[in-house]
Coordinates of C-alpha atoms in Angstrom, one line a residue:
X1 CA -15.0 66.8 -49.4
X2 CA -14.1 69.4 -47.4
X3 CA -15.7 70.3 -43.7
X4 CA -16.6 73.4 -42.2
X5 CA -15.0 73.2 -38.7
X6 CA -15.9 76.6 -37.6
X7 CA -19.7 75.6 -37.7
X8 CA -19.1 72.3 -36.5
X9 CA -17.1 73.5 -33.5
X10 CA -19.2 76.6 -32.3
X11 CA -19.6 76.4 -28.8
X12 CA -23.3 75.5 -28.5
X13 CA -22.2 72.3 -30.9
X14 CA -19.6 71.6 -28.9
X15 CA -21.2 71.9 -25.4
X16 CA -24.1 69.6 -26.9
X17 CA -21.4 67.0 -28.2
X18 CA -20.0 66.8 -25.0
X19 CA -22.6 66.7 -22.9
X20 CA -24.2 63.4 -24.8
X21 CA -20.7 61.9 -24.9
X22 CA -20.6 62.4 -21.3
X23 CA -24.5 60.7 -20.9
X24 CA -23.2 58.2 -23.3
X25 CA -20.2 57.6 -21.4
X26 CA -22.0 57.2 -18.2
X27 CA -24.3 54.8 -19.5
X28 CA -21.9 52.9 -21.0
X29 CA -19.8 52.3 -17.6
X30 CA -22.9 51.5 -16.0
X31 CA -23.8 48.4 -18.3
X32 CA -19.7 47.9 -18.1
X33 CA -20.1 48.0 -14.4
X34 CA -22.8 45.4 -14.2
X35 CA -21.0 42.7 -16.6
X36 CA -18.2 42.8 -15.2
X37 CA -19.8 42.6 -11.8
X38 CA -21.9 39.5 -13.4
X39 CA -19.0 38.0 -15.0
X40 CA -16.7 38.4 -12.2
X41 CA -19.4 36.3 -9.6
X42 CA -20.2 33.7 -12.7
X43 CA -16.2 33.1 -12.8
X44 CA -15.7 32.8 -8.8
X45 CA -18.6 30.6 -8.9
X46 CA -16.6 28.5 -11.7
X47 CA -13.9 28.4 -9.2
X48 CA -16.1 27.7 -6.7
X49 CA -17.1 24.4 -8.4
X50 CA -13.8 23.5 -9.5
X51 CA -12.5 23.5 -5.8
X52 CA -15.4 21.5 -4.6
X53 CA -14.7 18.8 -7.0
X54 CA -10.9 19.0 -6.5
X55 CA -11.3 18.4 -2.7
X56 CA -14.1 16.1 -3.0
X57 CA -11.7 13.9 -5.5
X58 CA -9.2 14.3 -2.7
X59 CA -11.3 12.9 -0.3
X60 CA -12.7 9.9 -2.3
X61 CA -9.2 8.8 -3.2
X62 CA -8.2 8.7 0.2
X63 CA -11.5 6.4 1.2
X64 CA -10.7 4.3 -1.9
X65 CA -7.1 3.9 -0.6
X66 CA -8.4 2.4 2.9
X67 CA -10.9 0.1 1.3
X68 CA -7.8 -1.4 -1.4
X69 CA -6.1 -2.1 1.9
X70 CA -9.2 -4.3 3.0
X71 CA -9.3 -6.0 -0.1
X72 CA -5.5 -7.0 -0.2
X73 CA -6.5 -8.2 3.7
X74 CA -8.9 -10.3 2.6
X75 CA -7.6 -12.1 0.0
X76 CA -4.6 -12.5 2.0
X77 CA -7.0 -14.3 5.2
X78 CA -9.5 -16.4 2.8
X79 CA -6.1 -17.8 0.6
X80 CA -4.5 -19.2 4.0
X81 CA -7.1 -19.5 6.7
X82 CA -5.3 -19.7 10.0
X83 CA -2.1 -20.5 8.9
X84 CA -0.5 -17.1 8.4
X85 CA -3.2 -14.6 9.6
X86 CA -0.5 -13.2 12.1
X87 CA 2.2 -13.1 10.2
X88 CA 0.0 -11.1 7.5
X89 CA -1.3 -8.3 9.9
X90 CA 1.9 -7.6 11.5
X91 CA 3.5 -7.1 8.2
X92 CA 0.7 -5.2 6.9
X93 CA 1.3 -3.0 9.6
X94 CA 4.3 -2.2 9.3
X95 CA 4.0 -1.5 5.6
X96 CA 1.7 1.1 6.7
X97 CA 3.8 2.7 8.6
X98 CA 6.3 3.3 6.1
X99 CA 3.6 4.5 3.6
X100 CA 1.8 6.8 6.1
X101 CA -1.0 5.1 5.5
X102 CA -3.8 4.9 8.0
X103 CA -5.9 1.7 8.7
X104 CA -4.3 -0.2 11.5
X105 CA -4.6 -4.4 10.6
X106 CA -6.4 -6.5 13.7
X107 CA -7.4 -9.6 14.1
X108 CA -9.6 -11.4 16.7
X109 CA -9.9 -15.5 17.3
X110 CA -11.9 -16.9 18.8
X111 CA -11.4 -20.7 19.3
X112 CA -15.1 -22.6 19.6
X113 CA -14.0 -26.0 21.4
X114 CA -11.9 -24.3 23.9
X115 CA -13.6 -21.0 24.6
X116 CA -10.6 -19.0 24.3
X117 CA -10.0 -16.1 22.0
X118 CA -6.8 -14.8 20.8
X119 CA -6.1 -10.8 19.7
X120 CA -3.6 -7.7 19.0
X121 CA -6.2 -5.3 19.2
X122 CA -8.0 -4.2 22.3
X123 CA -11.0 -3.0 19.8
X124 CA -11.6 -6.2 19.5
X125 CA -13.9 -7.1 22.8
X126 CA -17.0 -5.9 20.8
X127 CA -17.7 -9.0 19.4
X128 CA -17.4 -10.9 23.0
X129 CA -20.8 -12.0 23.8
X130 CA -20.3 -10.0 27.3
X131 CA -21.2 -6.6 28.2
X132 CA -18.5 -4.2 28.0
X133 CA -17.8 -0.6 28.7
X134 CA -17.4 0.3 24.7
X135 CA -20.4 2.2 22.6
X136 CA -20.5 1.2 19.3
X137 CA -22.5 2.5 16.2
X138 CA -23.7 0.4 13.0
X139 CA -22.3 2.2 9.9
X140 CA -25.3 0.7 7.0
X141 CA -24.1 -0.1 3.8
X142 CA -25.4 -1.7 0.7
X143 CA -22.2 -1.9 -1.2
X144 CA -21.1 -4.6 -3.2
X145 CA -17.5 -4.7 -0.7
X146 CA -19.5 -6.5 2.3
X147 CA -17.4 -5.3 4.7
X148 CA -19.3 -4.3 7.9
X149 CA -18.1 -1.1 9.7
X150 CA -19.1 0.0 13.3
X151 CA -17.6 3.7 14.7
X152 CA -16.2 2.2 18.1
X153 CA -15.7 4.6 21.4
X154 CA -13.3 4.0 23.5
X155 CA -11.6 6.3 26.0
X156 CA -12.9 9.9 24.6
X157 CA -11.7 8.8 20.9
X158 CA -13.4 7.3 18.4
X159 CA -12.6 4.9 15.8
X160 CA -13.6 3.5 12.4
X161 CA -13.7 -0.2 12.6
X162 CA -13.9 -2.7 9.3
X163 CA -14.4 -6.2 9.5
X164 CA -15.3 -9.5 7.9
X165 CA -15.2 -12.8 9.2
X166 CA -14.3 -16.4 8.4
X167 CA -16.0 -19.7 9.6
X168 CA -13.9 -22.8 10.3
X169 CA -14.9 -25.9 10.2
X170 CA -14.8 -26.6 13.5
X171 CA -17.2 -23.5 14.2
X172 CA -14.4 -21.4 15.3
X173 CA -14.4 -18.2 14.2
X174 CA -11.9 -15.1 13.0
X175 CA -12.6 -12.0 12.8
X176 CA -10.2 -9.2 11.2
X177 CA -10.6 -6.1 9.2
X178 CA -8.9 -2.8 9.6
X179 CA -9.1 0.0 12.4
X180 CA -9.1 4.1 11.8
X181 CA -8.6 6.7 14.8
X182 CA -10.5 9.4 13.6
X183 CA -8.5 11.5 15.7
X184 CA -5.6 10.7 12.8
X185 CA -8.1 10.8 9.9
X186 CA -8.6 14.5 11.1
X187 CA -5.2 15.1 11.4
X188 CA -4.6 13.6 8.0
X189 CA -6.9 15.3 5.8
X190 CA -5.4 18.8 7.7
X191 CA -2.5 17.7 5.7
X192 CA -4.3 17.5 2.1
X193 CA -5.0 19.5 -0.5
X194 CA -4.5 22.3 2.3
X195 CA -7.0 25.5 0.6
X196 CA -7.5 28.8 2.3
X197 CA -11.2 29.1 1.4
X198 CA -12.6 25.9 1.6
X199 CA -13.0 23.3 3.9
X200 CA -14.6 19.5 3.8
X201 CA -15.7 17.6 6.4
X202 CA -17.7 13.2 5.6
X203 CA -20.6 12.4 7.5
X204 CA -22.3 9.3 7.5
X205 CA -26.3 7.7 6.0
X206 CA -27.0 8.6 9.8
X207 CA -25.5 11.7 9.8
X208 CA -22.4 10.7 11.8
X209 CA -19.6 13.2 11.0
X210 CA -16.4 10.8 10.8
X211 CA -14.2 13.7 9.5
X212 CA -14.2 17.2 10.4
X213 CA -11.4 20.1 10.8
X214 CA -12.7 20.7 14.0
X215 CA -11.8 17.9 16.2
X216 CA -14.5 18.4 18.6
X217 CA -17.1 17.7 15.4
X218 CA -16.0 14.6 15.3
X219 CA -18.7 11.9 16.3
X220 CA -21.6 14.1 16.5
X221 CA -24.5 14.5 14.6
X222 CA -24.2 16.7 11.7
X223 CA -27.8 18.1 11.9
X224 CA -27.5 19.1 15.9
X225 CA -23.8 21.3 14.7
X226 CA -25.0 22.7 11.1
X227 CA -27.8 23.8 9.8
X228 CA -28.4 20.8 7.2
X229 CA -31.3 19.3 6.6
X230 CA -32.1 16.0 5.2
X231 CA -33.7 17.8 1.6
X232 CA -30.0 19.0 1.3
X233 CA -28.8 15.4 0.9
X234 CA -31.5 14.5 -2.2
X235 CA -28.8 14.5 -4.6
X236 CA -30.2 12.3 -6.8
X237 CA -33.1 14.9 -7.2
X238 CA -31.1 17.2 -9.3
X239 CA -29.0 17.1 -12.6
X240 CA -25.8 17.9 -11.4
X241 CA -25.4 14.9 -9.0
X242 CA -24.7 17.1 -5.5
X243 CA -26.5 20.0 -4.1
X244 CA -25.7 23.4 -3.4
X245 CA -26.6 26.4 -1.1
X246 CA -25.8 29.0 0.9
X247 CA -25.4 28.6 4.7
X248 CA -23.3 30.1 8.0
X249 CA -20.3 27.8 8.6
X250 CA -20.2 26.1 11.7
X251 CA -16.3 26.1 11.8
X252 CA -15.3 29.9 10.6
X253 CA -18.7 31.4 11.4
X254 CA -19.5 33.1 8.0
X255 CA -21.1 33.0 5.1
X256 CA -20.6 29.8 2.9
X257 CA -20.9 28.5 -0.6
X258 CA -22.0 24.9 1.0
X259 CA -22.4 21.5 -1.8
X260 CA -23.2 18.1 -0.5
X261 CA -22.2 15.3 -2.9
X262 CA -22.7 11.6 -1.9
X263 CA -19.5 9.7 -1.0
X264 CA -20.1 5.8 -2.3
X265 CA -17.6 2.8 -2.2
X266 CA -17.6 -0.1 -2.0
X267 CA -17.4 -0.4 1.6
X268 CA -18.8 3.2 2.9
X269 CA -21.7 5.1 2.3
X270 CA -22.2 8.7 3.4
X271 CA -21.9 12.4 2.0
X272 CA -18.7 14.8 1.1
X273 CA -19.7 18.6 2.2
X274 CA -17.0 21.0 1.1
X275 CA -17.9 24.8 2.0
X276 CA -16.3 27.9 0.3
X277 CA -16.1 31.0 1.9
X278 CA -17.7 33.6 0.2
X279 CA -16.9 36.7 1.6
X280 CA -13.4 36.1 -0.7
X281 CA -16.0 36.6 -3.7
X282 CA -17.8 39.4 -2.1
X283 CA -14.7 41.3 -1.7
X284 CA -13.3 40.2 -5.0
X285 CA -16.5 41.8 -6.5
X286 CA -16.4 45.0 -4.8
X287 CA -12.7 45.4 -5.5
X288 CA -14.1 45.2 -9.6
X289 CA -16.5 47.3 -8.7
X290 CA -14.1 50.0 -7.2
X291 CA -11.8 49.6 -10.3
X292 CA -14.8 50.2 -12.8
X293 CA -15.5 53.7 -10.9
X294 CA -12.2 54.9 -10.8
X295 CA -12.4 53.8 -14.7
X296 CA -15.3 55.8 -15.6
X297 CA -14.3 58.9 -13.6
X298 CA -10.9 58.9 -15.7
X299 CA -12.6 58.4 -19.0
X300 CA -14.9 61.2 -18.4
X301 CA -12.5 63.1 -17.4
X302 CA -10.4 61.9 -20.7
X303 CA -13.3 62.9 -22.9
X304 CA -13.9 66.3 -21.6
X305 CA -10.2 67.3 -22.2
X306 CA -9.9 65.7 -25.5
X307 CA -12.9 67.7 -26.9
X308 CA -11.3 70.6 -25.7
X309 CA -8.0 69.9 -27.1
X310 CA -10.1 68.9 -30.6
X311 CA -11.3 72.2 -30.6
X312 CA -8.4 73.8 -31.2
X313 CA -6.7 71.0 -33.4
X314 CA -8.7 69.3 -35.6
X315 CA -7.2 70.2 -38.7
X316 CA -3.9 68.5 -37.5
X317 CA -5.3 65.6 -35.6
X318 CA -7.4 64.8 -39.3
X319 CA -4.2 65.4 -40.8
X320 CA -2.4 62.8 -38.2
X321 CA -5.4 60.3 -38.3
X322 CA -5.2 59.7 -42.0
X323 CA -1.3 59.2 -41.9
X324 CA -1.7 57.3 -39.4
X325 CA -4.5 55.3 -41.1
X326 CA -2.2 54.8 -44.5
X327 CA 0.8 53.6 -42.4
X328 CA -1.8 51.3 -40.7
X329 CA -2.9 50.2 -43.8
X330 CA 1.0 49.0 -44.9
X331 CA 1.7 47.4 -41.5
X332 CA -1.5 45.3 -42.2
X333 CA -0.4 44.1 -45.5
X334 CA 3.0 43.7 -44.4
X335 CA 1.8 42.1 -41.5
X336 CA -0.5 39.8 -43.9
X337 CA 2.3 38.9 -45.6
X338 CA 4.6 38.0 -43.0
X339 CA 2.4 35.4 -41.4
X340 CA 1.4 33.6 -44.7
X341 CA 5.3 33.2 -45.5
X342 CA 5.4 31.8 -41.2
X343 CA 2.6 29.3 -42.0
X344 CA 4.1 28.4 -45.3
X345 CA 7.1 27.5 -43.1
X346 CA 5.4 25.7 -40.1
X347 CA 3.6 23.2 -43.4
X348 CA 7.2 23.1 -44.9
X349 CA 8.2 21.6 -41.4
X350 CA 5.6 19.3 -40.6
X351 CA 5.6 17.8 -44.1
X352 CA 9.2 17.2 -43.6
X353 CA 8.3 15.1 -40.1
X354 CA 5.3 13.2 -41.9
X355 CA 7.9 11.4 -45.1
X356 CA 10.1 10.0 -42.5
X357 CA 7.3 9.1 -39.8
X358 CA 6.0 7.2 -42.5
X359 CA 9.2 5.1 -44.0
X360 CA 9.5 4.4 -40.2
X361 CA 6.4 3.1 -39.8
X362 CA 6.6 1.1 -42.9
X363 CA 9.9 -0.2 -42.4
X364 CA 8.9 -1.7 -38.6
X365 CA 6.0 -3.4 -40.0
X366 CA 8.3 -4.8 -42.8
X367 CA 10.5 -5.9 -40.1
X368 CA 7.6 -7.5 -38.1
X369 CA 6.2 -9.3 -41.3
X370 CA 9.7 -11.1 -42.5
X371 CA 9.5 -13.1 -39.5
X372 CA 6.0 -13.9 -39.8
X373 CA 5.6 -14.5 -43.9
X374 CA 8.4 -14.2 -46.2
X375 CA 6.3 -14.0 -49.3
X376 CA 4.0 -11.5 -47.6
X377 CA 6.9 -9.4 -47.0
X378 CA 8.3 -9.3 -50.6
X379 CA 4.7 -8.6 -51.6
X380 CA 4.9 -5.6 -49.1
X381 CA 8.3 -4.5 -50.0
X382 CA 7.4 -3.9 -53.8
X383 CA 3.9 -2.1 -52.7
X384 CA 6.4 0.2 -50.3
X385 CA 8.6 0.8 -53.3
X386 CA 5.9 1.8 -55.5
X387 CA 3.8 4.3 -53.4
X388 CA 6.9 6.1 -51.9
X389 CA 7.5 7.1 -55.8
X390 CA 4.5 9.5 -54.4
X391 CA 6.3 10.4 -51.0
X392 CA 9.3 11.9 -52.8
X393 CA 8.8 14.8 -54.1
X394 CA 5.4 16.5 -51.9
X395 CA 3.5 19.0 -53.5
X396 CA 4.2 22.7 -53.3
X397 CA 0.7 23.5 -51.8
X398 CA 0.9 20.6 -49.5
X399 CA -2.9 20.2 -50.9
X400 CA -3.3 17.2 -54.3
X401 CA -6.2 16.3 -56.1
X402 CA -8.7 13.8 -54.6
X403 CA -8.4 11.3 -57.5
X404 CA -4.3 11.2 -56.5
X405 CA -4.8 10.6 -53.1
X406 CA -7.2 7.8 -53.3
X407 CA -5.2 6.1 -55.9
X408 CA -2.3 6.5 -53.2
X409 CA -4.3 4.8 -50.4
X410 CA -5.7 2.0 -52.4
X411 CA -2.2 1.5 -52.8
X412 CA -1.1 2.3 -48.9
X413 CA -4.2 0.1 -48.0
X414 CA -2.6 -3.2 -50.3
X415 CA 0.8 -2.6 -48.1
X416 CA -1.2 -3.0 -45.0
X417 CA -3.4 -6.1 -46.3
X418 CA 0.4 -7.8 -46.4
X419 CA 0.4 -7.7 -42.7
X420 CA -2.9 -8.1 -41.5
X421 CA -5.3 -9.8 -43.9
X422 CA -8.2 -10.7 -41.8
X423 CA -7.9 -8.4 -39.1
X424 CA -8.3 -5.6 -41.3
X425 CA -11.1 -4.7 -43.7
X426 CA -11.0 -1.8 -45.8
X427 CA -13.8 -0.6 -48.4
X428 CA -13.8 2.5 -50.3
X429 CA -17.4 4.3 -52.0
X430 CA -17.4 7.0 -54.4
X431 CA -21.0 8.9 -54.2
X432 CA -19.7 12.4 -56.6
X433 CA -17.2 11.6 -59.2
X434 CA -17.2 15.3 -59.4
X435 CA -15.2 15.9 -56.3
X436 CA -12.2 13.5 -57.7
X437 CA -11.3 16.5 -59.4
X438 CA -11.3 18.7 -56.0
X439 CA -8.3 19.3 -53.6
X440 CA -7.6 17.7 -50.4
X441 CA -3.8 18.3 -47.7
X442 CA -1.6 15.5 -49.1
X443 CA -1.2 12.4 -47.1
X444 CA -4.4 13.2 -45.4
X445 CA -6.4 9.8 -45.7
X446 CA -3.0 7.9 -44.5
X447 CA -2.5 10.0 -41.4
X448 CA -6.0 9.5 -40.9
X449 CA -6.3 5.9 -41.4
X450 CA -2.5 5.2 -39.8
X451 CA -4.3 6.9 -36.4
X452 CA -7.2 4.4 -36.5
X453 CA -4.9 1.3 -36.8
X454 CA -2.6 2.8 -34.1
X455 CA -5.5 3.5 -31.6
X456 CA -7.5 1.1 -32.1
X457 CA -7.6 -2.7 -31.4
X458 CA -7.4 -5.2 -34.5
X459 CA -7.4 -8.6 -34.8
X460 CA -9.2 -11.8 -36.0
X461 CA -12.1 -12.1 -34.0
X462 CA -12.3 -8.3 -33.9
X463 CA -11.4 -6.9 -37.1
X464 CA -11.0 -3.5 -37.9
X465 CA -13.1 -2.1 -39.9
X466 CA -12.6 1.2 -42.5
X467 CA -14.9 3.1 -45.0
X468 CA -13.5 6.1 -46.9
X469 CA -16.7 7.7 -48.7
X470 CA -16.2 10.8 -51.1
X471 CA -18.9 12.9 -51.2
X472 CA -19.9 16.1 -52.8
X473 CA -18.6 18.8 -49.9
X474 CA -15.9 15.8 -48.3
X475 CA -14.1 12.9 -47.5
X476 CA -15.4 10.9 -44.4
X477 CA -13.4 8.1 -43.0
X478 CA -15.1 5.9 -40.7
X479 CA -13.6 2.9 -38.3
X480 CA -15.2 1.0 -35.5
X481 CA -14.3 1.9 -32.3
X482 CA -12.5 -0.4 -30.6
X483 CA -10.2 1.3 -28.5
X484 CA -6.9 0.0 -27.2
X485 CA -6.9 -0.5 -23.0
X486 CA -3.0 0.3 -23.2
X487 CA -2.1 4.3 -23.3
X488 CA -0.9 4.8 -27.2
X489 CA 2.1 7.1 -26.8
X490 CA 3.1 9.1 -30.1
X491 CA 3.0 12.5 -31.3
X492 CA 0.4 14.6 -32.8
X493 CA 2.1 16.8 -36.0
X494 CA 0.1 14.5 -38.3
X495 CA -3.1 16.3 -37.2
X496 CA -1.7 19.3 -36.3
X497 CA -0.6 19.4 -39.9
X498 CA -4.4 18.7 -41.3
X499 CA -5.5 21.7 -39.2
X500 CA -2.7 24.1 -40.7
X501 CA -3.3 23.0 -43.7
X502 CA -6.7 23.9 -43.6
X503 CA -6.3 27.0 -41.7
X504 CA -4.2 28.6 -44.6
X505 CA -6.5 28.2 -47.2
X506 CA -9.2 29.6 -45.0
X507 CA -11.2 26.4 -44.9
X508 CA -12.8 24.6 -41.7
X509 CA -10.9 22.5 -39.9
X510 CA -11.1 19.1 -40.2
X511 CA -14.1 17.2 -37.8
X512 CA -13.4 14.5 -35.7
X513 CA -16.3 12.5 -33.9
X514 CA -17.7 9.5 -32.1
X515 CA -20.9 8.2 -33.5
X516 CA -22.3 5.0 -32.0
X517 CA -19.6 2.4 -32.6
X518 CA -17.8 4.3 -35.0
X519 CA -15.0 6.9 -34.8
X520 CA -16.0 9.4 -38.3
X521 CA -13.1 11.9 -39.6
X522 CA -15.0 14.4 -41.8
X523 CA -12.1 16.3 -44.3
X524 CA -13.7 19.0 -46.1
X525 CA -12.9 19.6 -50.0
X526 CA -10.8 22.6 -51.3
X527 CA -11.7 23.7 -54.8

C-alpha cells in the first residue's frame, strides 16, 4: 500500500492536524488534571482513615492496659480480704514503676467498731463522711467491669480515680482501686504513636476531656473549647461506627479532618476524637496540580516539534517504526518463552518441596500411631507403602487425570482412617462421570484435605467432617469449620503451588471460601 506523503503533509493538513492534536491534548490534560486531583484527595482521605484508626487503637490499648491492672487488683483483694491488701498494693506499685505503667494502687480502711480509718493515699478522704476541700465528678458507666470512677481535684491537678469496695463482716469497710494524674496521662500519650498531622485527645459521656495535648484542656468541657456538638457523637446513627467532619482545631488553629468514635471498656465509657490536619492534603493536591501543568505545557510543546520533525522524516521514521515493530515482535516471543520455561521451573521446585512434606507428614503420624495401636500402625504402614508408588515418579505437567487422583485419595483417606477413626469422617460423591476423564494439579485434593485436618479441630465429640464432590466444571472440597484456638505455624508452597499450576495453563485460580459452617475449596477442571 503505498501513501502519498506530499498530500498528506501539505501545510494546510498539517496546520489542521496539529491544531486538533493540540485541542485534543488540552482536553486530555484537563480530564488528567481532575483524576488525579480526585484520586490524589480519595487516597489522602484513605490515609486519613487509616491514621484515625491507628491512633484510636493506640489509645484503646492503653485504657485496656489500666483496666487489666484493676482486674489483677481485684482478684488479688477479694482472694485474701484483709490479710495481704498492703502487701499487694505496695508491690503493685512498684511493678509499675518498672513497667512505666501508670495507675497508682491505693487503698482506704476504714474500721467500723473503732472509727478509725487507715490509708496510703491522700485521694482517699473522699469517701469520709465529712466535708472536705476536694471536688469530685461521677464518671457514669454501664459496663460489665463495675468499677466506679470519679475525676478527683486536688491542688490545680486532676486525677482519674477507680475503685471498688469490700464489706466485712463486721461492717467494716475497704476501699481500693487505682489512681491516674492526668497530668501524666498527658504526658504519656505525648509519648505515643508521636504523628505530625494528627492529634487525639478522650473526653468523657459528660463531655469531660480526661486527655488532651494541651494541658490546659484538661478537665474542661469539651463543648465550651471545640466546636462539638452532641449530634457529632451519634455514632451509632451511621454505618461506619464513628463520625466525621470538618472543623477549626482548637489546639493548632486550622482546618481539620475531625472523627469521633466511641471509646467503651469495661470500666470507661466516653469518646476518642483524633483530628487530621488538612492543609497537608490541600497542599499535597495543589503540588499534583502544579506537576499536571508543567506536564501538559511539555507535552504540547513535545507534539508541536514532533509534527514538525514528522514533516520532514516520515519516510525514515515509517521505516524505523516497522523495524522497530518486527524486533518487538521477537523480544515478545522470546520474552514468552522465557517466562513459561521460569514457571516450568518455580512447579519443578515446589513439586519437589510437596513429596518430602508429605513422607514427613506421614512418617510423624506413623510415629504417633505405634504408640497408640500397633495393628493400626501396620495397617497404616502398608497403605503408606502403596500410595507413595504414586509419589515417585510426579507427572511432567504437574496436572493427572481426575479418576487418578481420586483413586489416590481414597487411598490417602484409608491412611488417615488408621489414626483417627471416629474423629474423622470422609465421604466422596461423583455427580459427572464425565469429568473423571478431565485434568486436575497433582496432589491437589491431599494438599487440600492435609490443610483442613491441620487447621482445623478434630476429635470425638467434634468430628471432622469432609465431602469431595466432582462436578461437571470442578472439584469442591468441603469441611466444617472448626477452627483451631492455637496459631497453626507452617508454610504455604502447597497452595502457592495450586495457584501456579493454574496460572500456567491459563486457568482461574483455585476458590477458597467460608460458607456457614463450612470451609469450601472450589478446584476448577483442565481439559
Amino acid at each position: 500500500m503505498k501513501i502519498n506523503f506530499r498530500h498528506t503533509l501539505s501545510q494546510k493538513y498539517f496546520f489542521i492536524a496539529a491544531l486538533t492534536a493540540s485541542l485534543i491534548a488540552v482536553a486530555a490534560f484537563a480530564v488528567l488534571s481532575l483524576l488525579i486531583t480526585e484520586d490524589s484527595r480519595k487516597n489522602t482521605d484513605d490515609f486519613a482513615k487509616k491514621t484515625f484508626f491507628r491512633k484510636y487503637e493506640s489509645v484503646e490499648h492503653e485504657f485496656r492496659n489500666i483496666e487489666d491492672y484493676q482486674y489483677l487488683l481485684r482478684a488479688l483483694i477479694q482472694k485474701d480480704g484483709l490479710k495481704n491488701y498492703k502487701d499487694y498494693s505496695s508491690v503493685l506499685n512498684d511493678l509499675n514503676k518498672k513497667r512505666n505503667l501508670l495507675p497508682y494502687s491505693w487503698y482506704y480502711y476504714e474500721n467500723s467498731t473503732t472509727g478509725t480509718s487507715d490509708t496510703n493515699n491522700p485521694l482517699a478522704e473522699v469517701f469520709k463522711n465529712k466535708e472536705n476541700g476536694n471536688k469530685s465528678i461521677v464518671i457514669q458507666n454501664n459496663g460489665p467491669g463495675h468499677f466506679r470512677d470519679l475525676l478527683v481535684t486536688r491542688k490545680d491537678s486532676m486525677y482519674w480515680v477507680s475503685y471498688d469496695s469490700l464489706m466485712l463482716k463486721d461492717k467494716s469497710r475497704l476501699f481500693y482501686g487505682s489512681t491516674v494524674s492526668l497530668d501524666d496521662l498527658h504526658q504519656y500519650f505525648i509519648n505515643v504513636d508521636k504523628s505530625s498531622n494528627t492529634y487525639a485527645y478522650v473526653f468523657t459521656r459528660e463531655g469531660i476531656c480526661i486527655t488532651h495535648p494541651e494541658k490546659k484542656y484538661i478537665g474542661k468541657s469539651i463543648f465550651d473549647f471545640t466546636d462539638i456538638k452532641a449530634k457529632d457523637t451519634l455514632c451509632s446513627t451511621t454505618t461506619a461506627g464513628y463520625t466525621k467532619g470538618t472543623a477549626l482545631s482548637e489546639y493548632l488553629g486550622v482546618e481539620v479532618t475531625r472523627f469521633i468514635k466511641p471509646l467503651k471498656t469495661d470500666n470507661f465509657e466516653g469518646y476518642t476524637v483524633v483530628n487530621h490536619v488538612n492543609f497537608i492534603i490541600d497542599e499535597n493536591i495543589n503540588k499534583i496540580k502544579a506537576y499536571t501543568v508543567y506536564i501538559f505545557l511539555a507535552a504540547l510543546f513535545l507534539i508541536v516539534t514532533v509534527f514538525i520533525l514528522f514533516q520532514r522524516s516520515a519516510h525514515i521514521a515509517y521505516r524505523e517504526k516497522e523495524k522497530i515493530q518486527s524486533e518487538k515482535n521477537l523480544l515478545l516471543v522470546e520474552n514468552e518463552k522465557m517466562h513459561k520455561a521460569e514457571v516450568i521451573n518455580q512447579l519443578q521446585q515446589l513439586k519437589n518441596n510437596i513429596n518430602p512434606h508429605f513422607l514427613f507428614n506421614s512418617l510423624n503420624s506413623l510415629y504417633m500411631l505405634i504408640g497408640i495401636n500397633k495393628d493400626n500402625a501396620q495397617k497404616f504402614t502398608m497403605n503408606l507403602s502403596k500410595i507413595y508408588r504414586y509419589l515417585i515418579v510426579p507427572p511432567k505437567e504437574n496436572i493427572v487425570s481426575v479418576a487418578q487422583e481420586i483413586s489416590f485419595i481414597q487411598k490417602y483417606m484409608d491412611l488417615l482412617k488408621s489414626r483417627f477413626d471416629e474423629e474423622l469422617r470422609f465421604s466422596l460423591v461423583i455427580n459427572e462421570e464425565s469429568s473423571l476423564e478431565k485434568k486436575i494439579p497433582y496432589l491437589s485434593l491431599q494438599i487440600v484435605t492435609e490443610n483442613a485436618i491441620k487447621h482445623n479441630i478434630a476429635t470425638i465429640d467434634q468430628p471432622l467432617e469432609i465431602s469431595i464432590m466432582v462436578e461437571k466444571d470442578g472439584i469442591t472440597v468441603k469441611n466444617t469449620w472448626q477452627p483451631r484456638t492455637e496459631t497453626v505455624q507452617g508454610e504455604k508452597f502447597g497452595i502457592n503451588y495450586l495457584n501456579q499450576v493454574y496460572e500456567y495453563f491459563r486457568n482461574n485460580s483455585l476458590h477458597i471460601s467460608l460458607e456457614g459452617e463450612y470451609f469450601v475449596c472450589f478446584l476448577p477442571l483442565l481439559k
